[in-house]
CSV table of C-alpha atoms in Angstrom, one decimal:
chain,number,residue,atom,x,y,z
A,228,MET,CA,5.2,-24.6,-71.3
A,229,LEU,CA,5.3,-26.1,-67.7
A,230,PRO,CA,8.3,-28.5,-68.2
A,231,VAL,CA,10.5,-25.6,-70.1
A,232,THR,CA,9.8,-23.4,-67.3
A,233,TRP,CA,10.4,-25.9,-64.7
A,234,SER,CA,13.8,-26.8,-66.6
A,235,ARG,CA,14.8,-23.0,-66.3
A,236,LEU,CA,14.2,-22.7,-62.7
A,237,CYS,CA,16.0,-26.1,-62.0
A,238,SER,CA,19.1,-25.0,-64.1
A,239,ARG,CA,20.1,-22.4,-61.3
A,240,GLY,CA,20.2,-25.1,-58.6
A,241,GLN,CA,23.0,-26.5,-56.8
A,242,ARG,CA,25.2,-29.0,-58.9
A,243,THR,CA,24.9,-31.8,-56.3
A,244,LEU,CA,21.4,-33.9,-56.0
A,245,SER,CA,19.9,-34.7,-52.9
A,246,LEU,CA,18.1,-38.3,-53.3
A,247,PHE,CA,15.6,-39.8,-51.1
A,248,SER,CA,18.8,-41.6,-49.3
A,249,SER,CA,19.1,-42.9,-45.8
A,250,SER,CA,21.5,-41.9,-43.1
A,251,THR,CA,22.3,-45.5,-42.2
A,252,PRO,CA,22.1,-47.4,-45.7
A,253,SER,CA,22.1,-50.9,-44.2
A,254,ASN,CA,18.9,-50.7,-41.8
A,255,TRP,CA,17.2,-48.3,-44.3
A,256,THR,CA,17.6,-50.9,-47.0
A,257,LYS,CA,16.3,-53.7,-44.8
A,258,VAL,CA,13.3,-51.2,-44.2
A,259,VAL,CA,12.7,-50.6,-47.7
A,260,SER,CA,13.3,-54.1,-48.9
A,261,ASP,CA,10.8,-55.7,-46.3
A,262,ALA,CA,8.2,-53.0,-47.6
A,263,GLU,CA,8.8,-54.2,-51.2
A,264,LYS,CA,7.7,-57.7,-50.3
A,265,ILE,CA,4.8,-56.2,-49.0
A,266,VAL,CA,3.4,-54.5,-51.7
A,267,GLY,CA,4.9,-57.2,-54.1
A,268,TYR,CA,6.0,-54.5,-56.4
A,269,PRO,CA,9.9,-54.1,-56.7
A,270,THR,CA,9.9,-50.5,-56.8
A,271,SER,CA,13.2,-50.3,-58.5
A,272,PHE,CA,11.3,-51.2,-61.7
A,273,MET,CA,8.5,-48.4,-60.8
A,274,SER,CA,9.1,-46.4,-63.9
A,275,LEU,CA,10.3,-49.6,-66.4
A,276,ARG,CA,7.8,-49.2,-69.1
A,277,CYS,CA,8.5,-45.8,-69.2
A,278,LEU,CA,12.5,-46.2,-69.3
A,279,LEU,CA,12.2,-48.8,-72.0
A,280,SER,CA,10.1,-46.5,-74.6
A,281,ASP,CA,12.1,-45.9,-77.4
A,282,GLU,CA,12.1,-42.2,-77.1
A,283,LEU,CA,14.1,-42.3,-74.0
A,284,SER,CA,16.4,-45.0,-75.3
A,285,ASN,CA,17.3,-42.9,-77.8
A,286,VAL,CA,18.0,-40.1,-74.9
A,287,ALA,CA,20.2,-42.8,-73.1
A,288,LEU,CA,22.4,-43.0,-76.3
A,289,HIS,CA,22.7,-39.4,-75.9
A,290,VAL,CA,23.7,-39.5,-72.3
A,291,ARG,CA,26.5,-42.2,-73.0
A,292,LYS,CA,28.1,-39.6,-74.9
A,293,LEU,CA,28.9,-37.7,-71.9
A,294,VAL,CA,31.0,-40.6,-70.5
A,295,GLY,CA,33.9,-38.8,-69.4
A,296,THR,CA,32.7,-35.7,-68.9
A,297,LYS,CA,31.8,-34.0,-65.6
A,298,HIS,CA,28.2,-33.3,-66.2
A,299,PRO,CA,26.3,-34.2,-63.3
A,300,LEU,CA,23.6,-35.6,-65.4
A,301,LEU,CA,25.9,-38.7,-65.6
A,302,ASN,CA,25.8,-39.3,-61.9
A,303,THR,CA,21.7,-39.1,-61.9
A,304,ALA,CA,21.5,-41.8,-64.9
A,305,ARG,CA,24.2,-44.0,-62.6
A,306,GLY,CA,21.8,-43.4,-59.9
A,307,PHE,CA,19.0,-44.7,-61.9
A,308,ILE,CA,20.8,-47.9,-62.6
A,309,ASP,CA,22.4,-48.7,-59.1
A,310,ASP,CA,20.0,-47.4,-56.6
A,311,SER,CA,20.1,-49.8,-53.8
A,312,ARG,CA,21.5,-47.3,-51.4
A,313,ASN,CA,19.5,-44.3,-52.3
A,314,ASN,CA,16.2,-46.0,-52.9
A,315,LEU,CA,15.1,-43.3,-55.6
A,316,GLN,CA,11.6,-45.0,-55.8
A,317,MET,CA,10.8,-44.3,-52.2
A,318,ARG,CA,7.8,-42.0,-53.0
A,319,GLY,CA,5.9,-44.6,-55.1
A,320,LEU,CA,6.6,-47.1,-52.4
A,321,VAL,CA,4.9,-44.9,-49.7
A,322,VAL,CA,2.1,-44.4,-52.0
A,323,LEU,CA,1.9,-48.3,-52.5
A,324,LEU,CA,2.2,-49.2,-48.8
A,325,LEU,CA,-0.7,-46.6,-47.7
A,326,SER,CA,-2.9,-47.8,-50.2
A,327,LYS,CA,-2.6,-51.6,-49.1
A,328,ALA,CA,-2.8,-50.3,-45.6
A,329,ALA,CA,-6.2,-48.3,-46.5
A,330,GLY,CA,-7.4,-51.6,-48.2
A,331,PRO,CA,-10.7,-51.9,-50.4
A,332,ASN,CA,-13.6,-49.4,-50.3
A,333,HIS,CA,-16.4,-51.9,-49.7
A,334,ALA,CA,-18.9,-48.7,-49.8
A,335,ALA,CA,-17.6,-47.9,-53.5
A,336,SER,CA,-19.9,-50.3,-55.8
A,337,ASP,CA,-18.0,-49.1,-58.9
A,338,LEU,CA,-14.7,-50.4,-57.4
A,339,LEU,CA,-14.2,-54.2,-57.4
A,340,ALA,CA,-11.9,-55.8,-54.9
A,341,GLN,CA,-11.2,-58.6,-57.5
A,342,ASP,CA,-9.2,-56.2,-59.6
A,343,MET,CA,-6.9,-55.5,-56.8
A,344,VAL,CA,-3.5,-56.8,-57.1
A,345,CYS,CA,-1.9,-57.5,-53.4
A,346,GLY,CA,-4.8,-55.1,-52.1
A,347,ILE,CA,-3.8,-52.5,-54.4
A,348,TYR,CA,-5.9,-51.0,-57.0
A,349,PRO,CA,-4.3,-50.7,-60.6
A,350,SER,CA,-5.2,-46.8,-60.6
A,351,GLN,CA,-3.0,-46.6,-57.2
A,352,ARG,CA,-0.2,-48.3,-58.9
A,353,ASN,CA,-0.3,-46.1,-62.0
A,354,LEU,CA,-0.1,-43.1,-59.5
A,355,ALA,CA,2.8,-44.4,-57.6
A,356,GLU,CA,4.3,-44.7,-61.2
A,357,ILE,CA,3.2,-41.1,-62.0
A,358,THR,CA,4.6,-39.9,-58.8
A,359,GLU,CA,8.1,-41.2,-59.5
A,360,LEU,CA,8.2,-40.0,-63.0
A,361,ILE,CA,7.4,-36.5,-61.3
A,362,HIS,CA,10.4,-36.8,-59.1
A,363,THR,CA,12.8,-38.2,-61.4
A,364,ALA,CA,11.9,-35.4,-64.3
A,365,VAL,CA,13.2,-32.9,-60.9
A,366,LEU,CA,16.2,-34.6,-60.5
A,367,VAL,CA,17.3,-35.0,-64.2
A,368,HIS,CA,16.2,-31.2,-64.7
A,369,ARG,CA,18.3,-30.5,-61.3
A,370,GLY,CA,21.2,-31.7,-63.3
A,371,ILE,CA,21.2,-28.8,-65.5
A,372,VAL,CA,24.5,-26.7,-65.2
A,373,ASP,CA,24.7,-22.7,-64.7
A,374,LEU,CA,27.0,-22.2,-67.5
A,375,LYS,CA,27.5,-18.8,-66.4
A,376,ASP,CA,29.7,-20.3,-63.4
A,377,TRP,CA,31.5,-22.8,-65.8
A,378,THR,CA,35.4,-22.2,-66.2
A,379,VAL,CA,38.0,-23.9,-68.6
A,380,SER,CA,39.4,-25.9,-65.5
A,381,ASP,CA,35.9,-27.6,-65.3
A,382,GLY,CA,36.1,-29.2,-68.6
A,383,PRO,CA,35.0,-28.5,-72.0
A,384,LEU,CA,32.0,-26.0,-72.3
A,385,LYS,CA,30.4,-28.0,-75.5
A,386,ASP,CA,30.1,-30.9,-73.1
A,387,MET,CA,28.2,-28.9,-70.6
A,388,GLU,CA,26.2,-27.2,-73.4
A,389,PHE,CA,25.3,-30.8,-74.9
A,390,GLY,CA,24.4,-32.2,-71.4
A,391,ASN,CA,22.1,-29.4,-70.5
A,392,LYS,CA,20.1,-30.2,-73.9
A,393,VAL,CA,19.8,-33.6,-72.8
A,394,ALA,CA,18.7,-32.9,-69.5
A,395,VAL,CA,16.0,-30.7,-70.7
A,396,LEU,CA,14.8,-32.9,-73.2
A,397,SER,CA,14.6,-36.0,-71.3
A,398,GLY,CA,13.1,-34.1,-68.1
A,399,ASP,CA,10.5,-32.8,-70.3
A,400,PHE,CA,9.7,-36.3,-71.8
A,401,LEU,CA,9.5,-37.8,-68.3
A,402,LEU,CA,7.1,-34.8,-67.1
A,403,ALA,CA,5.0,-35.0,-70.3
A,404,ASN,CA,4.7,-38.9,-69.7
A,405,ALA,CA,3.7,-38.4,-66.2
A,406,CYS,CA,0.8,-35.7,-67.3
A,407,THR,CA,-0.5,-38.1,-69.6
A,408,GLY,CA,-0.9,-40.8,-67.2
A,409,LEU,CA,-2.4,-38.6,-64.9
A,410,ALA,CA,-5.2,-37.7,-67.3
A,411,GLN,CA,-5.9,-41.5,-68.0
A,412,LEU,CA,-6.7,-41.8,-64.2
A,413,ASN,CA,-10.0,-40.1,-65.1
A,414,ASN,CA,-10.2,-38.6,-61.6
A,415,THR,CA,-10.5,-34.6,-61.4
A,416,LYS,CA,-9.8,-34.6,-57.8
A,417,VAL,CA,-6.6,-36.5,-58.2
A,418,VAL,CA,-5.6,-34.1,-61.2
A,419,GLU,CA,-6.0,-31.4,-59.3
A,420,LEU,CA,-4.1,-32.5,-56.2
A,421,ILE,CA,-0.8,-33.6,-58.6
A,422,SER,CA,-1.1,-30.5,-60.7
A,423,SER,CA,-1.0,-28.5,-57.4
A,424,ALA,CA,2.0,-30.6,-56.4
A,425,ILE,CA,4.0,-29.9,-59.4
A,426,ARG,CA,3.1,-26.0,-59.0
A,427,ASP,CA,4.5,-26.1,-55.4
A,428,LEU,CA,7.3,-27.8,-56.8
A,429,VAL,CA,8.3,-25.0,-59.1
A,430,GLN,CA,7.7,-22.6,-56.6
A,431,GLY,CA,9.9,-24.2,-53.9
A,432,ILE,CA,12.7,-24.8,-56.1
A,433,TYR,CA,12.3,-20.9,-57.2
A,434,TYR,CA,12.7,-20.4,-53.5
A,435,GLU,CA,15.9,-22.4,-53.0
A,436,ASN,CA,17.4,-20.8,-55.9
A,437,TYR,CA,16.6,-17.4,-54.8
A,438,SER,CA,18.5,-18.6,-51.4
A,439,ASN,CA,21.6,-20.1,-53.2
A,440,ILE,CA,22.3,-17.9,-56.4
A,441,GLU,CA,24.7,-15.4,-55.0
A,442,GLU,CA,26.6,-15.2,-52.1
A,443,ASN,CA,25.5,-11.8,-50.9
A,444,ARG,CA,22.2,-13.6,-50.2
A,445,LEU,CA,24.1,-15.0,-46.9
A,446,THR,CA,23.3,-12.0,-45.0
A,447,ASP,CA,19.9,-12.5,-45.6
A,448,GLY,CA,17.6,-13.8,-42.7
A,449,VAL,CA,15.8,-17.1,-43.2
A,450,ASP,CA,14.0,-18.3,-40.0
A,451,VAL,CA,12.9,-21.7,-39.2
A,452,ALA,CA,9.4,-21.2,-40.4
A,453,SER,CA,10.1,-20.0,-43.8
A,454,TRP,CA,12.7,-23.0,-44.0
A,455,GLU,CA,9.9,-25.5,-43.0
A,456,GLU,CA,7.3,-23.8,-45.8
A,457,GLN,CA,10.0,-24.0,-48.5
A,458,ALA,CA,11.1,-27.5,-47.5
A,459,PHE,CA,7.5,-28.7,-47.9
A,460,LEU,CA,7.3,-27.0,-51.3
A,461,SER,CA,10.2,-28.4,-52.9
A,462,HIS,CA,10.2,-31.8,-50.8
A,463,GLY,CA,6.9,-32.5,-49.4
A,464,ALA,CA,4.2,-31.6,-51.3
A,465,LEU,CA,4.5,-34.1,-54.0
A,466,LEU,CA,4.6,-37.1,-51.4
A,467,ALA,CA,1.7,-35.5,-49.2
A,468,LYS,CA,-0.9,-35.1,-52.3
A,469,SER,CA,0.3,-38.6,-53.7
A,470,CYS,CA,-0.6,-40.2,-50.6
A,471,GLN,CA,-3.9,-38.2,-50.4
A,472,ALA,CA,-4.7,-39.0,-54.0
A,473,ALA,CA,-4.1,-42.8,-53.5
A,474,MET,CA,-7.0,-42.2,-50.8
A,475,GLU,CA,-9.3,-40.5,-53.3
A,476,LEU,CA,-8.8,-43.2,-56.1
A,477,ALA,CA,-10.3,-45.9,-53.6
A,478,LYS,CA,-12.9,-43.4,-52.6
A,479,HIS,CA,-11.9,-43.4,-49.2
A,480,ASN,CA,-13.5,-40.7,-46.5
A,481,LYS,CA,-12.1,-37.3,-46.4
A,482,GLU,CA,-10.6,-38.2,-42.7
A,483,LEU,CA,-8.6,-41.1,-44.1
A,484,GLN,CA,-7.3,-38.7,-46.8
A,485,ARG,CA,-6.4,-36.0,-44.2
A,486,GLN,CA,-4.4,-38.5,-42.3
A,487,ALA,CA,-2.5,-39.9,-45.5
A,488,TYR,CA,-1.5,-36.3,-46.4
A,489,LYS,CA,-0.3,-35.9,-42.9
A,490,TYR,CA,1.9,-38.8,-43.2
A,491,GLY,CA,3.3,-37.7,-46.5
A,492,LYS,CA,3.9,-34.1,-45.4
A,493,HIS,CA,5.6,-35.0,-42.0
A,494,LEU,CA,7.8,-38.1,-43.6
A,495,SER,CA,8.9,-35.9,-46.2
A,496,LEU,CA,9.9,-32.9,-43.8
A,497,GLY,CA,11.7,-35.2,-41.4
A,498,HIS,CA,13.4,-36.9,-44.1
A,499,LYS,CA,14.7,-33.5,-45.5
A,500,LEU,CA,15.8,-32.6,-42.0
A,501,ASN,CA,17.7,-35.9,-41.4
A,502,SER,CA,19.5,-35.1,-44.8
A,503,ASP,CA,20.2,-31.7,-43.9
A,504,LEU,CA,21.9,-33.0,-40.7
A,505,GLN,CA,24.3,-35.8,-42.2
A,506,PRO,CA,27.3,-33.2,-42.5
A,507,PHE,CA,26.7,-32.0,-39.3
A,508,VAL,CA,26.4,-35.5,-37.2
A,509,ARG,CA,28.9,-37.5,-39.2
A,510,SER,CA,31.6,-35.2,-40.0
A,511,SER,CA,34.7,-34.0,-37.6
A,512,VAL,CA,35.5,-30.6,-37.7
A,513,THR,CA,38.9,-31.5,-39.3
A,514,GLU,CA,37.4,-33.3,-42.2
A,515,PRO,CA,36.5,-31.5,-45.6
A,516,VAL,CA,32.9,-31.1,-45.5
A,517,SER,CA,30.5,-29.0,-47.8
A,518,PHE,CA,26.7,-28.2,-47.0
A,519,SER,CA,24.3,-25.5,-47.9
A,520,LEU,CA,23.9,-22.4,-46.0
A,521,THR,CA,20.3,-22.9,-46.0
A,522,ALA,CA,20.4,-26.5,-44.3
A,523,ALA,CA,18.3,-26.7,-41.2
A,524,PRO,CA,21.0,-26.6,-38.6
A,525,MET,CA,22.3,-23.6,-40.4
A,526,VAL,CA,19.2,-21.8,-40.2
A,527,PHE,CA,18.6,-22.8,-36.6
A,528,HIS,CA,22.1,-21.5,-35.7
A,529,ARG,CA,21.5,-18.4,-37.2
A,530,GLN,CA,18.2,-17.8,-35.7
A,531,ILE,CA,19.7,-18.7,-32.2
A,532,ILE,CA,22.5,-16.6,-32.3
A,533,GLY,CA,21.1,-13.5,-34.3
A,534,GLN,CA,22.1,-11.2,-37.0
A,535,GLU,CA,24.9,-9.7,-35.4
A,536,ARG,CA,27.1,-12.7,-34.4
A,537,TRP,CA,26.0,-14.4,-37.8
A,538,LEU,CA,27.9,-11.7,-39.6
A,539,HIS,CA,30.7,-11.9,-37.4
A,540,LEU,CA,30.9,-15.5,-38.2
A,541,LEU,CA,30.8,-15.4,-41.9
A,542,GLN,CA,33.4,-12.6,-41.5
A,543,GLN,CA,35.8,-15.0,-39.4
A,544,SER,CA,35.0,-17.8,-41.9
A,545,ARG,CA,36.6,-16.2,-44.9
A,546,THR,CA,40.0,-17.6,-46.6
A,547,MET,CA,42.6,-15.3,-48.0
A,548,ARG,CA,40.7,-15.7,-51.7
A,549,ASN,CA,37.3,-14.5,-49.9
A,550,LYS,CA,35.9,-18.2,-50.0
A,551,LEU,CA,34.0,-19.6,-47.1
A,552,ASP,CA,35.7,-22.1,-44.8
A,553,TYR,CA,33.1,-24.7,-44.2
A,554,SER,CA,35.2,-26.3,-41.5
A,555,LYS,CA,34.9,-23.2,-39.5
A,556,LEU,CA,31.2,-22.8,-40.0
A,557,LEU,CA,30.6,-26.7,-38.9
A,558,ALA,CA,32.5,-26.3,-35.8
A,559,ALA,CA,30.5,-23.2,-34.5
A,560,VAL,CA,27.2,-24.7,-35.5
A,561,LYS,CA,28.2,-27.8,-33.7
A,562,SER,CA,28.9,-25.6,-30.7
A,563,GLU,CA,25.6,-24.1,-30.3
A,564,LYS,CA,22.1,-25.7,-30.3
A,565,GLY,CA,21.7,-25.4,-34.0
A,566,VAL,CA,22.2,-28.9,-34.6
A,567,SER,CA,20.2,-30.4,-31.5
A,568,SER,CA,17.5,-27.8,-32.6
A,569,ALA,CA,17.4,-29.6,-36.0
A,570,VAL,CA,17.1,-33.1,-34.4
A,571,ASP,CA,14.4,-32.3,-32.3
A,572,LEU,CA,12.4,-30.9,-35.3
A,573,CYS,CA,13.2,-34.1,-37.3
A,574,CYS,CA,12.0,-36.2,-34.4
A,575,TYR,CA,8.8,-34.1,-34.0
A,576,HIS,CA,7.9,-34.8,-37.8
A,577,GLY,CA,8.8,-38.5,-37.4
A,578,ASN,CA,6.2,-38.7,-34.4
A,579,LYS,CA,3.5,-36.9,-36.2
A,580,ALA,CA,3.8,-39.3,-39.1
A,581,LEU,CA,3.9,-42.3,-36.6
A,582,GLU,CA,0.8,-40.4,-35.2
A,583,ALA,CA,-1.0,-40.1,-38.3
A,584,ILE,CA,-0.5,-43.9,-39.6
A,585,GLN,CA,-2.4,-44.9,-36.4
A,586,ALA,CA,-5.6,-44.2,-38.2
A,587,PHE,CA,-5.1,-47.0,-40.8
A,588,PRO,CA,-5.9,-50.2,-39.6
A,589,SER,CA,-3.1,-52.7,-38.2
A,590,SER,CA,-1.6,-54.7,-41.0
A,591,GLU,CA,1.9,-55.6,-42.5
A,592,ALA,CA,1.9,-52.5,-44.9
A,593,GLN,CA,0.8,-50.2,-42.1
A,594,SER,CA,3.9,-51.7,-39.9
A,595,ALA,CA,6.1,-51.0,-42.7
A,596,LEU,CA,5.0,-47.4,-42.7
A,597,GLU,CA,5.7,-47.3,-39.0
A,598,ASN,CA,9.1,-48.3,-39.6
A,599,ILE,CA,9.9,-46.1,-42.2
A,600,ALA,CA,8.7,-43.5,-40.1
A,601,SER,CA,11.1,-44.5,-37.7
A,602,ALA,CA,14.1,-44.7,-39.7
A,603,ILE,CA,14.1,-40.8,-40.5
A,604,THR,CA,14.8,-40.3,-36.9
A,605,LYS,CA,17.9,-42.3,-36.7
A,606,PHE,CA,21.5,-40.9,-37.2
């Protein structure tokens, strides 16, 4: 039942996808490229075995029928083919890097070092693939369109209905494959960790949808602590618990598992802040811009100016058609400390990730993880 419930939750989400992209694509791509060489595993092929299966090949044929429509699943599919900028497989890469940085556990007699490839156990590579399959399923399900908001000018309704069916089935297929692979790891602690991460994802997506579903929610107060909690559930839990699970598969001690979890958690939150900040640090007030009203700078701004001024700002930002003028909101947020506060929080999480990775022995993999943590604080 979980895949279907998940897809229903995701169907209420925004039409635009937030991928694991970078604020500075050229620098970020270099960081990722260098890291891939260290683990000896091009992450663009992380889920290749699943993507080349007969079942998903049949799904791909149906996706081709969406060419020429406005269904967002088509853009998601393009991203899987050309991911040089978005780096869709970053979560798996981090899991592999942490596995290599931790190295073999010589105290575990049933784990043989000769089974490792490039310093990574086969079970850890399988875990990296499982993490990516779960993340990919989320992206596919988030491509489901809420048909109650669809109008004739948006395109034929039948195309959207067909696209939604393909998104539900393909997302469920990916999630089912991930669950099968998870069971094959034969580690109950890891199954518990990743299962709880899926639960966190569902809960986080529900919170996001609740915040975005109606404009009349704009007057509801959301503080920074609530924002961080929701961001962890929907963006951080999967990576944090996958990092911990990678240490568990190698039977490393509890402290190293805790530090791996902390690295994944703070890296994810720092990246989410970096992503939320992009429209505010790279757009001028004269450019057309769109952003979520639950983005971190907006949450900070609302908390700084107070509810009364926030309601007044919303009223002043309405157009003649009672739509929000995002350029006015952008100018207002830039005039206060909402942006700088979000930047400070991003740097805090980046520094906490750097602090966590110091628990691992010095190596190329550890240096690559440091570079990734530093990259999320660059704008």
